[in-house]
mmCIF file of C-alpha atoms in Angstrom:
data_model
loop_
_atom_site.group_PDB
_atom_site.id
_atom_site.type_symbol
_atom_site.label_atom_id
_atom_site.label_comp_id
_atom_site.label_asym_id
_atom_site.label_seq_id
_atom_site.Cartn_x
_atom_site.Cartn_y
_atom_site.Cartn_z
ATOM 1 C CA MET D 1 -3.272 14.028 0.207
ATOM 2 C CA PRO D 2 -3.172 15.960 3.044
ATOM 3 C CA ALA D 3 -6.189 18.300 2.904
ATOM 4 C CA SER D 4 -4.222 21.192 4.208
ATOM 5 C CA THR D 5 -2.234 21.043 1.005
ATOM 6 C CA ARG D 6 -4.581 20.008 -1.428
ATOM 7 C CA PRO D 7 -5.236 22.253 -4.735
ATOM 8 C CA THR D 8 -8.991 23.009 -3.943
ATOM 9 C CA ALA D 9 -9.370 25.022 -7.472
ATOM 10 C CA ILE D 10 -9.575 22.011 -9.301
ATOM 11 C CA SER D 11 -13.592 21.751 -10.277
ATOM 12 C CA MET D 12 -16.441 19.176 -10.286
ATOM 13 C CA SER D 13 -16.141 19.391 -14.507
ATOM 14 C CA THR D 14 -12.604 18.792 -14.611
ATOM 15 C CA TRP D 15 -12.678 15.207 -12.625
ATOM 16 C CA LYS D 16 -15.181 14.191 -14.442
ATOM 17 C CA THR D 17 -13.284 15.238 -17.355
ATOM 18 C CA ALA D 18 -10.386 13.787 -16.254
ATOM 19 C CA GLY D 19 -12.648 9.914 -15.781
ATOM 20 C CA ARG D 20 -13.808 10.012 -18.869
ATOM 21 C CA LEU D 21 -10.376 9.995 -20.334
ATOM 22 C CA SER D 22 -9.370 7.504 -18.129
ATOM 23 C CA GLN D 23 -11.811 5.345 -19.491
ATOM 24 C CA SER D 24 -11.447 6.101 -22.860
ATOM 25 C CA ILE D 25 -8.074 5.386 -22.560
ATOM 26 C CA GLN D 26 -9.113 1.385 -20.825
ATOM 27 C CA LEU D 27 -11.038 1.178 -24.126
ATOM 28 C CA ALA D 28 -8.585 2.239 -26.614
ATOM 29 C CA LEU D 29 -5.822 -0.141 -25.389
ATOM 30 C CA ASN D 30 -8.558 -3.192 -24.345
ATOM 31 C CA GLY D 31 -9.685 -2.670 -28.253
ATOM 32 C CA SER D 32 -13.090 -4.060 -26.230
ATOM 33 C CA THR D 33 -14.982 -3.105 -23.509
ATOM 34 C CA ALA D 34 -13.519 -5.548 -20.959
ATOM 35 C CA PRO D 35 -12.474 -5.160 -17.439
ATOM 36 C CA LEU D 36 -9.233 -3.560 -15.724
ATOM 37 C CA ILE D 37 -9.149 -7.051 -14.022
ATOM 38 C CA LYS D 38 -11.296 -10.469 -13.668
ATOM 39 C CA PRO D 39 -11.761 -12.367 -10.500
ATOM 40 C CA CYS D 40 -9.216 -15.180 -9.632
ATOM 41 C CA ALA D 41 -10.905 -18.563 -10.229
ATOM 42 C CA ASN D 42 -9.563 -20.577 -7.595
ATOM 43 C CA HIS D 43 -10.675 -17.624 -4.753
ATOM 44 C CA VAL D 44 -14.304 -17.623 -6.631
ATOM 45 C CA LEU D 45 -14.545 -21.206 -6.527
ATOM 46 C CA GLN D 46 -13.681 -21.255 -3.147
ATOM 47 C CA GLN D 47 -16.352 -18.578 -2.084
ATOM 48 C CA HIS D 48 -19.023 -19.311 -4.205
ATOM 49 C CA PRO D 49 -18.825 -23.302 -5.237
ATOM 50 C CA ALA D 50 -21.819 -23.585 -6.510
ATOM 51 C CA SER D 51 -22.751 -19.983 -8.197
ATOM 52 C CA THR D 52 -23.161 -20.307 -11.719
ATOM 53 C CA ARG D 53 -24.203 -16.716 -11.884
ATOM 54 C CA ARG D 54 -22.682 -13.830 -13.474
ATOM 55 C CA ARG D 55 -19.129 -12.691 -11.470
ATOM 56 C CA GLN D 56 -18.795 -9.325 -10.103
ATOM 57 C CA PHE D 57 -15.961 -8.004 -12.641
ATOM 58 C CA THR D 58 -16.001 -10.734 -15.948
ATOM 59 C CA SER D 59 -18.168 -12.184 -17.605
ATOM 60 C CA THR D 60 -14.999 -14.596 -18.850
ATOM 61 C CA PRO D 61 -15.786 -18.366 -18.935
ATOM 62 C CA ARG D 62 -13.537 -19.763 -15.603
ATOM 63 C CA THR D 63 -12.116 -21.960 -17.324
ATOM 64 C CA HIS D 64 -10.420 -19.094 -19.340
ATOM 65 C CA LEU D 65 -9.306 -17.791 -15.517
ATOM 66 C CA LYS D 66 -5.805 -18.878 -14.887
ATOM 67 C CA GLU D 67 -4.237 -20.028 -11.043
ATOM 68 C CA TYR D 68 -2.032 -17.222 -10.097
ATOM 69 C CA PHE D 69 0.665 -19.245 -7.949
ATOM 70 C CA PRO D 70 0.427 -22.339 -8.227
ATOM 71 C CA PRO D 71 2.065 -25.253 -6.909
ATOM 72 C CA PRO D 72 5.864 -24.635 -7.749
ATOM 73 C CA ALA D 73 6.632 -27.619 -10.413
ATOM 74 C CA ASN D 74 9.132 -30.504 -10.640
ATOM 75 C CA ALA D 75 9.945 -30.081 -7.061
ATOM 76 C CA PRO D 76 8.383 -33.433 -5.724
ATOM 77 C CA ASN D 77 10.567 -33.119 -2.716
ATOM 78 C CA ILE D 78 8.898 -29.477 -1.451
ATOM 79 C CA LYS D 79 5.832 -29.399 0.217
ATOM 80 C CA LEU D 80 5.277 -25.621 1.579
ATOM 81 C CA THR D 81 8.081 -22.429 0.832
ATOM 82 C CA GLY D 82 7.240 -20.217 3.532
ATOM 83 C CA PRO D 83 7.913 -16.058 3.912
ATOM 84 C CA ALA D 84 11.369 -15.274 4.805
ATOM 85 C CA TRP D 85 10.101 -12.759 7.148
ATOM 86 C CA HIS D 86 7.574 -13.298 9.538
ATOM 87 C CA HIS D 87 5.078 -10.918 10.234
ATOM 88 C CA PRO D 88 4.533 -9.089 13.460
ATOM 89 C CA VAL D 89 1.148 -9.940 15.066
ATOM 90 C CA TYR D 90 -1.307 -7.108 15.614
ATOM 91 C CA THR D 91 -3.867 -6.899 17.698
ATOM 92 C CA GLU D 92 -7.501 -6.134 17.416
ATOM 93 C CA GLU D 93 -6.796 -3.155 19.515
ATOM 94 C CA GLN D 94 -4.174 -2.006 18.162
ATOM 95 C CA MET D 95 -5.142 -1.802 13.818
ATOM 96 C CA ASN D 96 -8.460 0.025 14.963
ATOM 97 C CA ALA D 97 -6.291 2.641 17.022
ATOM 98 C CA ILE D 98 -4.639 3.417 13.410
ATOM 99 C CA THR D 99 -5.778 7.142 12.315
ATOM 100 C CA VAL D 100 -5.223 9.101 9.621
ATOM 101 C CA ALA D 101 -2.256 11.085 9.984
ATOM 102 C CA HIS D 102 -0.403 14.353 8.144
ATOM 103 C CA ARG D 103 3.121 15.424 9.011
ATOM 104 C CA GLU D 104 3.673 18.773 8.200
ATOM 105 C CA THR D 105 6.347 20.270 6.186
ATOM 106 C CA LYS D 106 9.177 21.694 7.709
ATOM 107 C CA ASN D 107 11.776 22.591 4.966
ATOM 108 C CA TRP D 108 12.441 22.686 1.027
ATOM 109 C CA ALA D 109 12.887 18.985 0.913
ATOM 110 C CA ASP D 110 9.534 18.263 2.534
ATOM 111 C CA TRP D 111 7.604 20.224 0.054
ATOM 112 C CA VAL D 112 9.739 18.525 -2.762
ATOM 113 C CA ALA D 113 8.739 15.340 -1.201
ATOM 114 C CA LEU D 114 4.939 16.558 -0.634
ATOM 115 C CA ALA D 115 4.830 17.418 -4.471
ATOM 116 C CA MET D 116 5.729 15.006 -5.630
ATOM 117 C CA VAL D 117 3.028 12.605 -3.700
ATOM 118 C CA ARG D 118 0.732 15.354 -5.526
ATOM 119 C CA LEU D 119 1.864 14.792 -9.004
ATOM 120 C CA LEU D 120 1.573 10.710 -8.622
ATOM 121 C CA ARG D 121 -1.500 10.740 -6.679
ATOM 122 C CA PHE D 122 -3.375 12.800 -9.153
ATOM 123 C CA GLY D 123 -1.522 10.409 -11.938
ATOM 124 C CA MET D 124 -2.954 7.389 -10.098
ATOM 125 C CA ASP D 125 -6.935 9.075 -8.688
ATOM 126 C CA THR D 126 -7.041 9.635 -12.602
ATOM 127 C CA ALA D 127 -5.692 6.416 -14.089
ATOM 128 C CA THR D 128 -7.684 3.731 -11.665
ATOM 129 C CA GLY D 129 -11.248 5.904 -11.166
ATOM 130 C CA TYR D 130 -10.519 6.852 -7.630
ATOM 131 C CA SER D 131 -12.563 10.019 -6.139
ATOM 132 C CA HIS D 132 -14.528 10.951 -2.566
ATOM 133 C CA ALA D 133 -16.612 13.579 -2.402
ATOM 134 C CA LYS D 134 -16.210 15.658 0.131
ATOM 135 C CA GLU D 135 -12.219 16.086 0.236
ATOM 136 C CA ALA D 136 -12.291 18.511 2.489
ATOM 137 C CA VAL D 137 -13.416 16.050 5.488
ATOM 138 C CA LYS D 138 -9.371 14.854 5.379
ATOM 139 C CA ARG D 139 -9.224 18.137 7.567
ATOM 140 C CA ALA D 140 -10.634 16.629 10.588
ATOM 141 C CA GLY D 141 -9.909 13.070 9.771
ATOM 142 C CA ASP D 142 -13.054 11.794 8.497
ATOM 143 C CA PRO D 143 -13.133 8.681 6.401
ATOM 144 C CA THR D 144 -16.532 9.826 4.727
ATOM 145 C CA PRO D 145 -17.872 7.217 2.440
ATOM 146 C CA THR D 146 -18.042 7.234 -1.067
ATOM 147 C CA ALA D 147 -20.605 6.551 -2.779
ATOM 148 C CA GLU D 148 -22.491 10.239 -2.589
ATOM 149 C CA LYS D 149 -21.070 10.828 -5.922
ATOM 150 C CA PRO D 150 -22.645 8.935 -8.925
ATOM 151 C CA GLY D 151 -21.787 7.175 -11.600
ATOM 152 C CA TRP D 152 -18.101 7.033 -12.443
ATOM 153 C CA PHE D 153 -17.075 8.313 -9.273
ATOM 154 C CA THR D 154 -18.805 5.429 -7.322
ATOM 155 C CA MET D 155 -16.516 3.300 -5.400
ATOM 156 C CA THR D 156 -16.983 -0.805 -6.119
ATOM 157 C CA GLU D 157 -16.036 -3.512 -4.762
ATOM 158 C CA ARG D 158 -13.933 -3.928 -8.753
ATOM 159 C CA LYS D 159 -12.621 -0.077 -8.490
ATOM 160 C CA TRP D 160 -11.563 -0.412 -5.529
ATOM 161 C CA LEU D 161 -9.435 -3.800 -6.111
ATOM 162 C CA VAL D 162 -8.034 -1.883 -9.022
ATOM 163 C CA ARG D 163 -7.265 1.291 -6.398
ATOM 164 C CA PHE D 164 -5.580 -1.780 -4.348
ATOM 165 C CA LEU D 165 -3.747 -3.828 -7.028
ATOM 166 C CA PHE D 166 -1.971 -0.448 -8.922
ATOM 167 C CA LEU D 167 -1.453 1.030 -5.460
ATOM 168 C CA GLU D 168 0.745 -2.336 -3.982
ATOM 169 C CA SER D 169 2.384 -2.682 -7.438
ATOM 170 C CA VAL D 170 4.206 0.902 -6.931
ATOM 171 C CA ALA D 171 4.638 0.526 -3.005
ATOM 172 C CA GLY D 172 6.855 -2.392 -3.729
ATOM 173 C CA VAL D 173 9.630 -0.094 -4.968
ATOM 174 C CA PRO D 174 10.482 1.746 -3.163
ATOM 175 C CA GLY D 175 12.128 -0.282 -0.044
ATOM 176 C CA MET D 176 13.681 -2.292 -3.121
ATOM 177 C CA VAL D 177 15.001 0.656 -4.162
ATOM 178 C CA GLY D 178 16.969 1.704 -1.006
ATOM 179 C CA ALA D 179 18.070 -1.302 0.240
ATOM 180 C CA SER D 180 19.589 -2.073 -2.958
ATOM 181 C CA VAL D 181 21.424 1.606 -3.315
ATOM 182 C CA ARG D 182 22.427 1.279 0.424
ATOM 183 C CA HIS D 183 23.530 -2.513 -0.349
ATOM 184 C CA LEU D 184 26.198 -1.457 -2.797
ATOM 185 C CA HIS D 185 27.068 1.973 -0.839
ATOM 186 C CA SER D 186 28.036 -0.060 1.864
ATOM 187 C CA LEU D 187 30.078 -2.211 -0.177
ATOM 188 C CA ARG D 188 32.299 0.623 -1.507
ATOM 189 C CA ARG D 189 32.439 2.288 1.711
ATOM 190 C CA LEU D 190 33.950 -1.147 3.605
ATOM 191 C CA LYS D 191 31.115 -0.257 6.538
ATOM 192 C CA ARG D 192 28.354 -0.998 7.823
ATOM 193 C CA ASP D 193 24.806 -0.386 7.202
ATOM 194 C CA ASN D 194 24.018 -0.234 10.627
ATOM 195 C CA GLY D 195 20.640 -1.750 10.165
ATOM 196 C CA TRP D 196 19.054 0.075 7.684
ATOM 197 C CA ILE D 197 19.047 -2.392 4.726
ATOM 198 C CA GLU D 198 17.179 -5.342 6.502
ATOM 199 C CA THR D 199 14.132 -2.926 7.103
ATOM 200 C CA LEU D 200 13.851 -1.832 3.787
ATOM 201 C CA LEU D 201 13.860 -5.071 2.040
ATOM 202 C CA GLU D 202 11.389 -6.003 4.587
ATOM 203 C CA GLU D 203 9.382 -3.012 4.448
ATOM 204 C CA ALA D 204 9.117 -4.029 -0.133
ATOM 205 C CA TYR D 205 8.974 -7.310 0.967
ATOM 206 C CA ASN D 206 5.522 -6.200 2.856
ATOM 207 C CA GLU D 207 4.361 -4.227 0.171
ATOM 208 C CA ARG D 208 4.731 -7.677 -1.708
ATOM 209 C CA MET D 209 2.482 -9.730 -0.383
ATOM 210 C CA HIS D 210 0.011 -6.981 -0.119
ATOM 211 C CA LEU D 211 -0.243 -7.370 -3.827
ATOM 212 C CA LEU D 212 0.265 -11.121 -3.990
ATOM 213 C CA THR D 213 -2.797 -11.144 -1.548
ATOM 214 C CA PHE D 214 -4.847 -8.885 -3.762
ATOM 215 C CA MET D 215 -4.222 -10.698 -7.235
ATOM 216 C CA LYS D 216 -5.996 -13.550 -5.534
ATOM 217 C CA MET D 217 -8.944 -12.635 -5.391
ATOM 218 C CA ALA D 218 -9.047 -10.497 -8.911
ATOM 219 C CA GLU D 219 -6.828 -11.231 -11.637
ATOM 220 C CA PRO D 220 -5.136 -7.947 -13.661
ATOM 221 C CA GLY D 221 -5.800 -7.357 -17.541
ATOM 222 C CA ARG D 222 -3.869 -6.305 -20.263
ATOM 223 C CA PHE D 223 -4.502 -2.603 -19.500
ATOM 224 C CA MET D 224 -3.793 -3.186 -15.715
ATOM 225 C CA LYS D 225 -0.684 -5.176 -16.464
ATOM 226 C CA LEU D 226 0.665 -2.200 -18.950
ATOM 227 C CA MET D 227 -0.106 0.142 -16.351
ATOM 228 C CA ILE D 228 1.808 -1.335 -14.106
ATOM 229 C CA LEU D 229 4.797 -2.478 -16.408
ATOM 230 C CA GLY D 230 4.886 1.329 -17.614
ATOM 231 C CA ALA D 231 5.021 3.050 -13.987
ATOM 232 C CA GLN D 232 7.386 0.711 -12.706
ATOM 233 C CA GLY D 233 9.547 1.135 -15.311
ATOM 234 C CA VAL D 234 9.574 5.078 -14.545
ATOM 235 C CA PHE D 235 8.858 5.085 -10.597
ATOM 236 C CA TYR D 236 12.120 2.716 -10.133
ATOM 237 C CA ASN D 237 14.219 4.518 -11.946
ATOM 238 C CA GLY D 238 13.079 7.501 -10.896
ATOM 239 C CA MET D 239 13.675 6.188 -7.758
ATOM 240 C CA PHE D 240 17.408 5.097 -7.902
ATOM 241 C CA PHE D 241 18.346 8.370 -9.061
ATOM 242 C CA SER D 242 16.405 10.452 -6.128
ATOM 243 C CA TYR D 243 17.368 7.960 -3.553
ATOM 244 C CA LEU D 244 21.406 8.471 -5.089
ATOM 245 C CA VAL D 245 20.805 12.120 -4.726
ATOM 246 C CA SER D 246 18.981 12.981 -1.081
ATOM 247 C CA PRO D 247 17.777 9.679 0.333
ATOM 248 C CA ARG D 248 16.451 11.587 2.768
ATOM 249 C CA ILE D 249 13.792 13.505 0.267
ATOM 250 C CA CYS D 250 13.029 10.248 -0.858
ATOM 251 C CA HIS D 251 12.435 8.570 2.627
ATOM 252 C CA ARG D 252 10.429 11.506 3.271
ATOM 253 C CA PHE D 253 8.240 11.165 0.074
ATOM 254 C CA VAL D 254 7.687 7.458 1.103
ATOM 255 C CA GLY D 255 6.383 8.601 4.564
ATOM 256 C CA TYR D 256 4.153 11.139 2.687
ATOM 257 C CA LEU D 257 2.833 8.209 0.452
ATOM 258 C CA GLU D 258 2.014 6.194 2.814
ATOM 259 C CA GLU D 259 0.087 8.386 4.653
ATOM 260 C CA GLU D 260 -2.127 8.578 1.755
ATOM 261 C CA ALA D 261 -2.375 4.745 1.415
ATOM 262 C CA VAL D 262 -3.150 4.706 4.985
ATOM 263 C CA LEU D 263 -6.512 6.830 3.808
ATOM 264 C CA THR D 264 -7.232 5.001 1.147
ATOM 265 C CA TYR D 265 -7.807 1.787 3.071
ATOM 266 C CA THR D 266 -9.550 4.064 5.819
ATOM 267 C CA ARG D 267 -11.950 5.097 3.220
ATOM 268 C CA ALA D 268 -12.703 1.879 2.027
ATOM 269 C CA ILE D 269 -13.415 0.137 5.561
ATOM 270 C CA ALA D 270 -15.285 3.096 6.075
ATOM 271 C CA ASP D 271 -17.302 1.727 2.623
ATOM 272 C CA ILE D 272 -17.305 -1.904 4.007
ATOM 273 C CA ASP D 273 -19.361 -0.625 7.311
ATOM 274 C CA ALA D 274 -21.533 1.437 5.898
ATOM 275 C CA GLY D 275 -22.964 -0.931 3.831
ATOM 276 C CA ARG D 276 -21.376 0.550 0.271
ATOM 277 C CA LEU D 277 -19.582 -2.781 -0.029
ATOM 278 C CA PRO D 278 -22.007 -5.516 0.183
ATOM 279 C CA LYS D 279 -20.436 -7.962 -2.254
ATOM 280 C CA TRP D 280 -17.231 -7.954 0.299
ATOM 281 C CA ASN D 281 -19.701 -8.349 3.723
ATOM 282 C CA LYS D 282 -18.904 -12.183 4.084
ATOM 283 C CA LEU D 283 -15.844 -12.296 1.842
ATOM 284 C CA GLU D 284 -12.991 -14.988 3.467
ATOM 285 C CA ALA D 285 -9.481 -13.027 3.190
ATOM 286 C CA PRO D 286 -7.248 -15.727 0.723
ATOM 287 C CA GLU D 287 -5.617 -18.531 2.494
ATOM 288 C CA ILE D 288 -1.877 -16.478 1.525
ATOM 289 C CA ALA D 289 -3.102 -13.743 3.572
ATOM 290 C CA ILE D 290 -4.153 -15.931 7.036
ATOM 291 C CA ARG D 291 -1.036 -17.190 6.897
ATOM 292 C CA TYR D 292 0.920 -14.408 6.321
ATOM 293 C CA TRP D 293 -1.033 -12.790 9.021
ATOM 294 C CA ASN D 294 -1.824 -15.702 11.360
ATOM 295 C CA MET D 295 -5.619 -14.166 11.154
ATOM 296 C CA PRO D 296 -7.643 -15.938 13.996
ATOM 297 C CA GLU D 297 -10.132 -18.363 13.291
ATOM 298 C CA GLY D 298 -13.559 -15.394 13.443
ATOM 299 C CA TYR D 299 -11.360 -12.306 12.153
ATOM 300 C CA ARG D 300 -10.748 -13.476 8.040
ATOM 301 C CA THR D 301 -13.486 -11.444 6.417
ATOM 302 C CA MET D 302 -12.480 -9.027 3.299
ATOM 303 C CA ARG D 303 -12.619 -5.818 6.622
ATOM 304 C CA ASP D 304 -9.718 -8.038 9.143
ATOM 305 C CA LEU D 305 -7.943 -8.266 6.267
ATOM 306 C CA LEU D 306 -7.373 -4.023 5.256
ATOM 307 C CA LEU D 307 -7.515 -3.262 9.173
ATOM 308 C CA TYR D 308 -4.176 -5.666 8.609
ATOM 309 C CA ILE D 309 -2.857 -4.255 5.552
ATOM 310 C CA ARG D 310 -3.479 -0.459 6.681
ATOM 311 C CA ALA D 311 -1.373 -1.529 10.085
ATOM 312 C CA ASP D 312 1.377 -2.335 7.795
ATOM 313 C CA GLU D 313 0.849 0.770 5.731
ATOM 314 C CA ALA D 314 0.589 3.393 9.344
ATOM 315 C CA LYS D 315 3.912 1.607 10.253
ATOM 316 C CA HIS D 316 5.241 2.282 6.568
ATOM 317 C CA ARG D 317 4.736 5.455 7.533
ATOM 318 C CA GLU D 318 6.237 5.363 10.283
ATOM 319 C CA VAL D 319 9.375 4.047 9.464
ATOM 320 C CA ASN D 320 10.390 6.303 6.612
ATOM 321 C CA HIS D 321 9.534 9.545 8.160
ATOM 322 C CA THR D 322 11.733 8.193 10.927
ATOM 323 C CA LEU D 323 14.324 7.574 8.599
ATOM 324 C CA GLY D 324 14.336 10.844 6.946
ATOM 325 C CA ASN D 325 14.852 13.025 10.696
ATOM 326 C CA LEU D 326 18.166 10.760 10.814
ATOM 327 C CA GLU D 327 21.244 11.038 9.531
ATOM 328 C CA GLN D 328 21.754 8.945 6.241
ATOM 329 C CA LYS D 329 25.297 7.742 6.559
ATOM 330 C CA ASP D 330 25.927 7.063 10.226
ATOM 331 C CA ASP D 331 22.837 6.794 11.928
ATOM 332 C CA PRO D 332 21.886 3.856 12.910
ATOM 333 C CA ASN D 333 18.625 2.332 12.471
ATOM 334 C CA PRO D 334 16.213 2.793 15.601
ATOM 335 C CA PHE D 335 13.585 0.065 14.625
ATOM 336 C CA VAL D 336 16.330 -2.956 15.156
ATOM 337 C CA SER D 337 18.104 -1.123 17.847
ATOM 338 C CA GLU D 338 18.887 -2.157 21.004
ATOM 339 C CA TYR D 339 17.944 0.614 23.760
ATOM 340 C CA GLU D 340 19.792 1.599 27.113
ATOM 341 C CA ASP D 341 16.368 1.899 29.262
ATOM 342 C CA PRO D 342 14.193 -0.469 27.234
ATOM 343 C CA SER D 343 11.360 0.421 29.945
ATOM 344 C CA LYS D 344 10.949 3.082 27.831
ATOM 345 C CA PRO D 345 8.460 3.899 24.691
ATOM 346 C CA HIS D 346 10.849 2.808 21.642
ATOM 347 C CA PRO D 347 10.890 1.996 18.068
ATOM 348 C CA SER D 348 9.932 -0.762 16.743
ATOM 349 C CA LYS D 349 9.245 -3.626 14.551
ATOM 350 C CA GLY D 350 5.078 -3.847 15.839
ATOM 351 C CA ILE D 351 3.051 -1.185 16.107
ATOM 352 C CA GLU D 352 2.524 -1.567 19.974
ATOM 353 C CA ASN D 353 4.533 1.736 19.969
ATOM 354 C CA ILE D 354 3.802 3.485 16.921
ATOM 355 C CA LYS D 355 4.374 7.220 16.184
ATOM 356 C CA PRO D 356 1.767 7.777 12.921
ATOM 357 C CA THR D 357 4.548 10.917 12.481
ATOM 358 C CA GLY D 358 7.918 8.970 12.566
ATOM 359 C CA TRP D 359 10.298 9.709 15.344
ATOM 360 C CA LYS D 360 12.227 12.726 15.931
ATOM 361 C CA ARG D 361 16.402 12.366 15.807
ATOM 362 C CA GLU D 362 17.062 12.785 19.815
ATOM 363 C CA GLU D 363 14.368 10.462 20.822
ATOM 364 C CA VAL D 364 15.888 7.589 19.114
ATOM 365 C CA VAL D 365 19.807 8.361 18.631
#
């Protein structure tokens, strides 16, 4: 949440109490001290084939861990099923240029969207044990490492994965909701949608690929699956009815939500750079990520993976803030349109001309 609008009256004791409450809920639902997530068997064996030490997330025997996304059964003629949408190529310079940004609220609709993000952020932070020592650094866009708070508030590799899994399971919902509502709306009106449906579906697909990538690294536990089930049921239906009422507010909401995602991944990258996540220093990205992002040799570490994902989230931030600036029923999608003067900077599927707070309507329509 942007620092300029974050409530500052919440004391440290309140956060500690919320953290202890979250831990208690996890233990009560699990009925034991089992963790939220377990390492995915295949990825662990690939990274540490001869390791017999206790693993970083759980002591569950490897024989009890299942491999996610095994090859399709009873399909002898199928060698590989590739992605439906090919990911645009990002350069290292473009990914490193991504920054934390916030679009200032300008009307009541923006305030409604931002307030909902505040509420969602507080609930997600409490459930996943996510916090930082100095929230005030957001004002300067400084991703201060997270290890300044002892105990529950120290972000470890395990807690980051819990955060990523829960975040991406929620982030894949809005694009699918928006696309399905607009698809049905186009059928009812007997008119074209002007390219919005494809972009929203591609956004949902991209967020799901983030989730599949992290699931290659960690197997969600029972409590995590229960949280995802509840969050999806509430969030999907809430987004569906909200999109029927005001698509503009929904896109603004997602734009603000993606601002938080960019900040989250920026903080994680900063923790890696500061040496606070040593288990990720040499950890290679899963094969599913290497193929999807076309990660080149020598740039396949966990840090590189987070750079790609952060760039995706920054793109979604730009797309949704831009769509929130347009006329919802009649304006074409500027990210798939051809322009009269292609030499001038304009929206595209890549991040070469990215605008963190979105394009204004008069700039693209």
